[in-house]
Short mmCIF file of C-alpha atoms and ligand atoms in Angstrom, two decimals:
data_model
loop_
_atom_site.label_atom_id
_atom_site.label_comp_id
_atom_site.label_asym_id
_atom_site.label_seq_id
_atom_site.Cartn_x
_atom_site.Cartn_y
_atom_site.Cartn_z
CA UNK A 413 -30.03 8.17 3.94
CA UNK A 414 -28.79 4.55 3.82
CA UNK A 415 -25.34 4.10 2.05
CA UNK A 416 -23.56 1.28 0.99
CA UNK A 417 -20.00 1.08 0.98
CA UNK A 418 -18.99 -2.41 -1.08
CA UNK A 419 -14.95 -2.20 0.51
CA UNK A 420 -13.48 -0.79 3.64
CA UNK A 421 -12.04 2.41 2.47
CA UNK A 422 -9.84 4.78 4.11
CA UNK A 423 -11.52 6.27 7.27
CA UNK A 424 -11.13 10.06 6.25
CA UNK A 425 -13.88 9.22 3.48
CA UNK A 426 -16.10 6.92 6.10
CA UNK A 427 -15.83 10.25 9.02
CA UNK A 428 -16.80 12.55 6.26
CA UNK A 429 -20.16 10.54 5.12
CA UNK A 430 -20.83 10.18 8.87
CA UNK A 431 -20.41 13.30 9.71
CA UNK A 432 -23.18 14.30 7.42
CA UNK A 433 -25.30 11.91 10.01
CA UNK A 434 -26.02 9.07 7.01
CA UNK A 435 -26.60 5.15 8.34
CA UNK A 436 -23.54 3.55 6.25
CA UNK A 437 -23.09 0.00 5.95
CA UNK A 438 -20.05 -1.84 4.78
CA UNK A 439 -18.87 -4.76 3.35
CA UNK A 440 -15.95 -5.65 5.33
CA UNK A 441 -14.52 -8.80 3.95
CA UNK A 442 -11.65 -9.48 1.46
CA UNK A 443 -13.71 -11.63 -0.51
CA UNK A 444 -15.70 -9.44 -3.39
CA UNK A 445 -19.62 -9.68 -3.18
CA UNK A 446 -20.93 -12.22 -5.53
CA UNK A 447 -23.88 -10.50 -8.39
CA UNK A 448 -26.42 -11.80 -6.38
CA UNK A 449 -25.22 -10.18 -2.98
CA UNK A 450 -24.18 -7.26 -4.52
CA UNK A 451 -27.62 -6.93 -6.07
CA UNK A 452 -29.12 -8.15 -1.99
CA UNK A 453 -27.25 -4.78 -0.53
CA UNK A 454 -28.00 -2.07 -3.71
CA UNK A 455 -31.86 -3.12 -2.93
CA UNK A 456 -31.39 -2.21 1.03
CA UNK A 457 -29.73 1.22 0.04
CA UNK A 458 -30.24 4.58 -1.67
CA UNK A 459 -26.33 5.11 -2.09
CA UNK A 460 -23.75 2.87 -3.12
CA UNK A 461 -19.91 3.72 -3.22
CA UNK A 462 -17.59 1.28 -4.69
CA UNK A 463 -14.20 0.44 -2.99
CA UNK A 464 -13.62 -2.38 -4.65
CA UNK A 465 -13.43 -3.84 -8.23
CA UNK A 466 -17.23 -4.95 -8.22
CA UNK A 467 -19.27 -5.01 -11.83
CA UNK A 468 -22.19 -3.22 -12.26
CA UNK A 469 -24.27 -4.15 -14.74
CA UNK A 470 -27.32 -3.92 -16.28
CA UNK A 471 -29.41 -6.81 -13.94
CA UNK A 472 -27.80 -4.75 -10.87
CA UNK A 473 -29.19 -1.17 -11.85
CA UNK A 474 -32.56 -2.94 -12.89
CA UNK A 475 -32.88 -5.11 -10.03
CA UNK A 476 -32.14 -1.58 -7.08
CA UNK A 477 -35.21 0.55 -8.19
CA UNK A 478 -34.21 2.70 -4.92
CA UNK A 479 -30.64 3.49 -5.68
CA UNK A 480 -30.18 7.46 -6.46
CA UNK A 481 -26.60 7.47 -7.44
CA UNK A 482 -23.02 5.03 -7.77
CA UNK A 483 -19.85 6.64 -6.55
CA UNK A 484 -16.62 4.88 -7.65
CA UNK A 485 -13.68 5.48 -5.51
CA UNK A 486 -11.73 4.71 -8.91
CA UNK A 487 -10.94 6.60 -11.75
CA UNK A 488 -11.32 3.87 -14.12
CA UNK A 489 -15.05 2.69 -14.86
CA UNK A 490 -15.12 -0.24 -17.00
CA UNK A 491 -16.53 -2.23 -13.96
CA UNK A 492 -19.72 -0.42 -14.75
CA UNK A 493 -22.15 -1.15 -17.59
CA UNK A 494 -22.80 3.09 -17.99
CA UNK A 495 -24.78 2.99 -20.93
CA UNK A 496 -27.72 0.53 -18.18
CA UNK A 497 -26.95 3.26 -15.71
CA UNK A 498 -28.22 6.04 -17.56
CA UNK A 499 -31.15 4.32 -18.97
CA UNK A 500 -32.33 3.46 -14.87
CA UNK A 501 -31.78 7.47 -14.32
CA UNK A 502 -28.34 6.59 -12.11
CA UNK A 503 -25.49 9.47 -11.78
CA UNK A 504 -22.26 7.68 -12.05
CA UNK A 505 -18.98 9.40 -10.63
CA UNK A 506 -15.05 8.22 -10.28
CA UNK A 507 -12.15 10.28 -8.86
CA UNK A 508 -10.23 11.52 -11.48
CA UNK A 509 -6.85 13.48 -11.12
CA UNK A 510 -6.37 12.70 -7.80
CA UNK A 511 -4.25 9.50 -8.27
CA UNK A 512 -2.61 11.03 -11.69
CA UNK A 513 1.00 11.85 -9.50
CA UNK A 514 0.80 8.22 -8.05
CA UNK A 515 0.14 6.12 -10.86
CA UNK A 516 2.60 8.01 -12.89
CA UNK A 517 4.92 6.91 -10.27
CA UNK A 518 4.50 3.62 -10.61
CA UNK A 519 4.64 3.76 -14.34
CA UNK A 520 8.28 5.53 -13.57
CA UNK A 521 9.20 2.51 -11.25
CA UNK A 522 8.65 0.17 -13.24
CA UNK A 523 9.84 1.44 -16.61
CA UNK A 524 13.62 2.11 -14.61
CA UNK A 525 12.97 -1.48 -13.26
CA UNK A 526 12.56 -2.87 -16.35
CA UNK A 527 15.30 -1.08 -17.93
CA UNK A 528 17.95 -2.52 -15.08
CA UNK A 529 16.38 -5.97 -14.69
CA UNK A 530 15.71 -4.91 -11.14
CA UNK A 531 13.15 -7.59 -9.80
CA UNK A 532 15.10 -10.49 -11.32
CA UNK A 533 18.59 -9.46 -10.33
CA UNK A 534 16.72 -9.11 -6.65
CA UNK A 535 15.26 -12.32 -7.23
CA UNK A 536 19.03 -13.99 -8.02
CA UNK A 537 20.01 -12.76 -4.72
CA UNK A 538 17.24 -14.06 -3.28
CA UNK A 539 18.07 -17.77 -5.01
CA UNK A 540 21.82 -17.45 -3.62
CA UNK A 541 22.82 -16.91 -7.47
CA UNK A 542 24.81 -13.77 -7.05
CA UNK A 543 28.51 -15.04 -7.74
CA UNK A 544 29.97 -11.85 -7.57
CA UNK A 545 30.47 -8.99 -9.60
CA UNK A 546 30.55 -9.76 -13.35
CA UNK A 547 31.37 -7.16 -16.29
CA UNK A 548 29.80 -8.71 -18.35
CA UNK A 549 26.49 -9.86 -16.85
CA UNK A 550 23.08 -8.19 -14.90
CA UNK A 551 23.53 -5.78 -18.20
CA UNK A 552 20.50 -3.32 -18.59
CA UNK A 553 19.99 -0.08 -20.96
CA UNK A 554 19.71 3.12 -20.67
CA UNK A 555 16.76 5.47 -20.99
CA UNK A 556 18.61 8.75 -21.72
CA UNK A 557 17.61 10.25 -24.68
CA UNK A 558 14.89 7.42 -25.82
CA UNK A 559 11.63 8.39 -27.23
CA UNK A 560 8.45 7.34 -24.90
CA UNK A 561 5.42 6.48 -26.72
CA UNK A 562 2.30 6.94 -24.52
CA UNK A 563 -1.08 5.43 -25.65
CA UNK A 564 -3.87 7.81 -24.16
CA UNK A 565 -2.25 11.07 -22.75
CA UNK A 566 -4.77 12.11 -20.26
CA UNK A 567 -3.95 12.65 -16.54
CA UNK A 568 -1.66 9.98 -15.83
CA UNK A 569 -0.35 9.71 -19.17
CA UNK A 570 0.93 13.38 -18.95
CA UNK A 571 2.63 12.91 -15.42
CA UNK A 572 4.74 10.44 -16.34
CA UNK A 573 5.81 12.06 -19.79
CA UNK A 574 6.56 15.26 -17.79
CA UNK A 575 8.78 12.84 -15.24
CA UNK A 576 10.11 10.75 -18.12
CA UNK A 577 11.19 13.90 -19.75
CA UNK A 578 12.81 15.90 -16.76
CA UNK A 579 14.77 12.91 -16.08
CA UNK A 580 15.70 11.39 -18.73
CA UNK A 581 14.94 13.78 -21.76
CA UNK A 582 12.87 11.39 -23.59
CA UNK A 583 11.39 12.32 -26.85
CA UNK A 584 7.67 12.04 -25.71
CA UNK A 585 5.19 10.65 -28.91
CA UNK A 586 1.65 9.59 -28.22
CA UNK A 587 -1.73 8.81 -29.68
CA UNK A 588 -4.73 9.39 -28.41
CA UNK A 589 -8.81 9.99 -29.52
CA UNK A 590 -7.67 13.24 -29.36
CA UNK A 591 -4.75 16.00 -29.68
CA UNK A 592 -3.72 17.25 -26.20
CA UNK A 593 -2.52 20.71 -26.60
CA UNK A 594 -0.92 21.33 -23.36
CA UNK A 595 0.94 18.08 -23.89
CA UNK A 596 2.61 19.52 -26.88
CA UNK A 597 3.10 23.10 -25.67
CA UNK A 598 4.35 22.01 -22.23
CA UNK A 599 6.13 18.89 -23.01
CA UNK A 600 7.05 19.06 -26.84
CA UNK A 601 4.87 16.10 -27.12
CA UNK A 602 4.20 14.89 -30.79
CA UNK A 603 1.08 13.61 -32.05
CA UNK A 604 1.38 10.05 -34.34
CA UNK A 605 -0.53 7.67 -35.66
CA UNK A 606 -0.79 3.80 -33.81
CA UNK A 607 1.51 2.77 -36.14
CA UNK A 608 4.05 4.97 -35.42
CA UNK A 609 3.52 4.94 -31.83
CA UNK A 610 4.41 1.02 -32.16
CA UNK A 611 7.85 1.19 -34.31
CA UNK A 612 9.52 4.67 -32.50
CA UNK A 613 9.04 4.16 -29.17
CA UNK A 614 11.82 2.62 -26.78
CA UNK A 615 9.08 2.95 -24.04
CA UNK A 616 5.72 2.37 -25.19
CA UNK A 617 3.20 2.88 -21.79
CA UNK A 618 -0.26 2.12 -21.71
CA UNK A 619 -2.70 5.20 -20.32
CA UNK A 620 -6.03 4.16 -21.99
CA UNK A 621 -9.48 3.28 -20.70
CA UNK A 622 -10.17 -0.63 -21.45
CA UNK A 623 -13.35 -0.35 -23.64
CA UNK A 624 -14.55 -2.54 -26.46
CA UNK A 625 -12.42 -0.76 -28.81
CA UNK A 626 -9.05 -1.17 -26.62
CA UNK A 627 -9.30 -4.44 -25.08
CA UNK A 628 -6.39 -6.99 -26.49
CA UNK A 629 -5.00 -3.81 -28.35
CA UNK A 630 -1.63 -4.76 -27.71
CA UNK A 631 -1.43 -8.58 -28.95
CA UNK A 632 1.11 -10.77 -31.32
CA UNK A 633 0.47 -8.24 -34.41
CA UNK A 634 1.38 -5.00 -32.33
CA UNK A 635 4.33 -6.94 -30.53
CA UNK A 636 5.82 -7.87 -34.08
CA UNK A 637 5.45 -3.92 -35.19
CA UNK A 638 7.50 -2.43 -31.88
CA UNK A 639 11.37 -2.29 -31.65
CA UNK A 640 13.01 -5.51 -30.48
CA UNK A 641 14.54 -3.14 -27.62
CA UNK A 642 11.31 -1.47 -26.40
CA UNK A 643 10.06 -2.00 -23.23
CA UNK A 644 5.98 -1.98 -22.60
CA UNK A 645 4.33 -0.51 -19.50
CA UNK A 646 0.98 -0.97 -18.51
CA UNK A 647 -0.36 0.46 -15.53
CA UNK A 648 -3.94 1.20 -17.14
CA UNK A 649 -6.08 -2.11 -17.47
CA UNK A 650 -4.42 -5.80 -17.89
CA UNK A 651 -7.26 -6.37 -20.82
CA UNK A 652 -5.82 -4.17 -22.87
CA UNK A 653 -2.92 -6.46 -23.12
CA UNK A 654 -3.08 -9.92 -24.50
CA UNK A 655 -0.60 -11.63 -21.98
CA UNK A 656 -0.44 -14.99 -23.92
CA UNK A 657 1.04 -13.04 -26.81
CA UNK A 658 3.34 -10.44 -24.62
CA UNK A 659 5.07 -14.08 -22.69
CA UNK A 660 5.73 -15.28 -26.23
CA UNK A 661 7.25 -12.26 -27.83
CA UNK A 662 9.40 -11.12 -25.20
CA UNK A 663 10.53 -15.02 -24.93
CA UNK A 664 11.51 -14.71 -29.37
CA UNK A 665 13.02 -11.42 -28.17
CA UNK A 666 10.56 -9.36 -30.36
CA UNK A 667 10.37 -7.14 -27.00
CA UNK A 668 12.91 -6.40 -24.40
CA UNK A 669 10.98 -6.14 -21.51
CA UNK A 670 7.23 -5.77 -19.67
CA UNK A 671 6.18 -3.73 -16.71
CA UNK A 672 2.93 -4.58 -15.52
CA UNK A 673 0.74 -3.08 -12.32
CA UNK A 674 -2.32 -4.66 -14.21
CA UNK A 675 -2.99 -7.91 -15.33
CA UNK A 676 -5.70 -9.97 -16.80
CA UNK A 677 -6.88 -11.27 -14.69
CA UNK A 678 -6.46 -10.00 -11.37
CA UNK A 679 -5.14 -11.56 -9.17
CA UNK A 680 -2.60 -12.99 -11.34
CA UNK A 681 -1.66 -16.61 -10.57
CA UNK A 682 1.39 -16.99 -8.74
CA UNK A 683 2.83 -19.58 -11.20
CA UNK A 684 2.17 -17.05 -14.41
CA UNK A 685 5.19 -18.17 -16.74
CA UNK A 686 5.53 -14.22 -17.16
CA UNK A 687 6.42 -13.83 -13.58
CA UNK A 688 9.99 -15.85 -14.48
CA UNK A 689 10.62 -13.84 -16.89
CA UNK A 690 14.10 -12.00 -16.72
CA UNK A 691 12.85 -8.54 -17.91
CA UNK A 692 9.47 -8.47 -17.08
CA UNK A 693 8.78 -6.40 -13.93
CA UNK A 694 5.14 -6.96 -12.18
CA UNK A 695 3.20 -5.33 -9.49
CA UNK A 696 -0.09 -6.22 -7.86
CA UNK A 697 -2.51 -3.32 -8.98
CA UNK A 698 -1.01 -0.31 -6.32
CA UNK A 699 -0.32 2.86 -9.03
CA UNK A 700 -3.01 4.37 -6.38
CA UNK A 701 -1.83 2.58 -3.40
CA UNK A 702 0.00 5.61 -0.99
CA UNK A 703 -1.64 7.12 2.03
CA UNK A 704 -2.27 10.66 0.82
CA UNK A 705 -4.03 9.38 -3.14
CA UNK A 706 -5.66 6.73 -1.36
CA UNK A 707 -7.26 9.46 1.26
CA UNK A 708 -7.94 12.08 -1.68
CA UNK A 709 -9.91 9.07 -3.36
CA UNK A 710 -12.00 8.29 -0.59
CA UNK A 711 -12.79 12.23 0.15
CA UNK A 712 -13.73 12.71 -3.43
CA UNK A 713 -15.75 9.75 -3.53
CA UNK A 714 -17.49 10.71 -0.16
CA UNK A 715 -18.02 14.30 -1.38
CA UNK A 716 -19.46 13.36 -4.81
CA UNK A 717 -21.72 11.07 -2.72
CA UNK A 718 -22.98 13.69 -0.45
CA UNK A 719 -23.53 15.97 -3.11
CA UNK A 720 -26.27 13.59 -4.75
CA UNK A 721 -27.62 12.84 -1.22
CA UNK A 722 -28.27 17.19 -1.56
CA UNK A 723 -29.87 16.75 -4.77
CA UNK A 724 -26.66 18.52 -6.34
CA UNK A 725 -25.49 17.33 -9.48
CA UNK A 726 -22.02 14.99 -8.20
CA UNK A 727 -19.15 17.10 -9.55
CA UNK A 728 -17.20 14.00 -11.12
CA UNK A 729 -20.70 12.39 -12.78
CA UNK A 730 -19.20 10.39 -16.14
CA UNK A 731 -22.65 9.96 -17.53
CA UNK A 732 -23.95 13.77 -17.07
CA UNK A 733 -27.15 13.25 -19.53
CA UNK A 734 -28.58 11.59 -16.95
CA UNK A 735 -29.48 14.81 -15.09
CA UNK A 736 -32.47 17.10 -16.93
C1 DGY B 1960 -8.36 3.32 -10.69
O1 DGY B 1960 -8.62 4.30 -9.97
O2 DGY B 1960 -8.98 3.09 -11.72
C2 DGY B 1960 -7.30 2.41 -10.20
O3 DGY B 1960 -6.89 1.53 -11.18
C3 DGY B 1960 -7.80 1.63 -9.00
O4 DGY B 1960 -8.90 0.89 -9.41
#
């Protein structure tokens, strides 16, 4: 069986598909595949997985009569029209839970970086500003006590309200499609409504899917709802943020601060006016990005490839009506 790999991915995933004695092919290059190339390789393959951050959309699933099945080494899938998938008879899987501890992480870092100005008062240094110490200046706030707000508790949103609240004892709030139980048994989490979620928390972090309904949820009207002291953390999708709107409030002070591992779009542009900003924290997409996630992403992705090459149902699928 021919399969398709559209990024170099971590070798423990490659070794495992070759192993099963499958002809792999890979697109080695920085530089994403353009529609039409990607559409060129799908139609020379009967397995595709996805390193990267292509789209697949309806033209590409109609255009690769061949292809048997798309495995995303990703948890997120909103690179991937699903709904065109399923009507071309294509299993669709991602790698959820592996990458919930990492991601969380990062959501951690930057919500502490945030909170002490870290990447500016590095930047100062950097500059030759530091004059010295000042009691009066590089002043940050504390986290102790403060209520997180997390929008979408699933995996990742849980981790980080379980670190949030063994370090810090934050009061954790969220909303979400739907209740999670072991959220609120395990962590004392409370269920609220959006609007609540905006004016109580002191940390509001992003943990949703971008869909149609999310995209640009957090814009000028949100902003002017939250606390003038909160601090917003996305490490979920930069579309669910409109970054126009986030520069100008936390420049009228409406917010106190922005951590960002996502933008919109990505990669950001080095001379993004929110970059300069003295509490806004941003990193380039890693909450995935260690050794041992990265490897676990790649095996799962390799595994729920080989099990469609058996004719097995691929044990992460995300459209599942697509098997009889
Ligand atoms: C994910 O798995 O969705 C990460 O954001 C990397 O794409």
């Amino acid at each position: 069986m021919k399969i398709f790999i559209t990024k170099r991915i971590p070798q423990k995933g490659i070794d495992l598909l070759k192993a099963a004695g499958h002809e792999i092919a890979i697109h080695d290059s920085p530089t994403p595949l353009s529609p039409a190339e990607l559409i060129q390789s799908g139609q020379q393959c009967d397995y595709v997985l996805n390193g990267g951050m292509q789209k697949f959309d309806a033209d590409f699933f109609r255009s690769c009569p061949n292809l048997k099945a798309l495995s995303l080494m990703s948890v997120g899938y909103d690179n991937v029209d699903i709904r065109a998938a399923t009507q071309y008879g294509i299993p669709v899987s991602n790698t959820p839970g592996v990458l919930s501890g990492a991601t969380a992480d990062v959501a951690f870092l930057l919500m502490l970086a945030v909170s002490r100005k870290a990447f500016f008062n590095h930047k100062q240094i950097l500059q030759g500003k530091w004059k010295g110490f000042d009691p009066t200046a590089h002043l940050g706030i504390e986290l102790n006590n403060k209520t997180l707000g997390i929008y979408g508790l699933g995996r990742i949103g849980f981790e980080f309200a379980r670190k949030a609240r063994a370090a810090y004892n934050m009061e954790i709030i969220y909303y979400n499609r739907r209740r999670n139980l072991e959220a609120e048994q395990v962590l004392g989490a409370r269920y609220v409504n959006f609007d609540d979620l905006l004016t109580r928390s002191d940390v509001l972090s992003i943990h949703a899917a971008l869909t149609a309904e999310t995209a640009n949820r957090f814009n000028q009207d949100t902003f002017k709802r939250m606390k003038n002291s909160a601090i917003l953390i996305n490490t979920a999708r930069g579309g669910l943020v409109k970054e126009d709107d986030l520069a100008r409030a936390l420049c009228v002070g409406e917010l106190w601060g922005a951590g960002l591992d996502v933008t919109n779009p990505e990669p950001m542009a080095a001379d993004d006016p929110l970059l300069n900003l003295e509490n806004v924290c941003i990193l380039p997409h890693i909450g995935s990005a260690t050794v041992e996630t990265r490897d676990n992403m790649a095996l799962m992705a390799a595994s729920n490839l080989l099990a469609a090459i058996k004719g097995e149902r691929m044990p992460q699928t995300i459209n599942p009506e697509v098997y009889p």
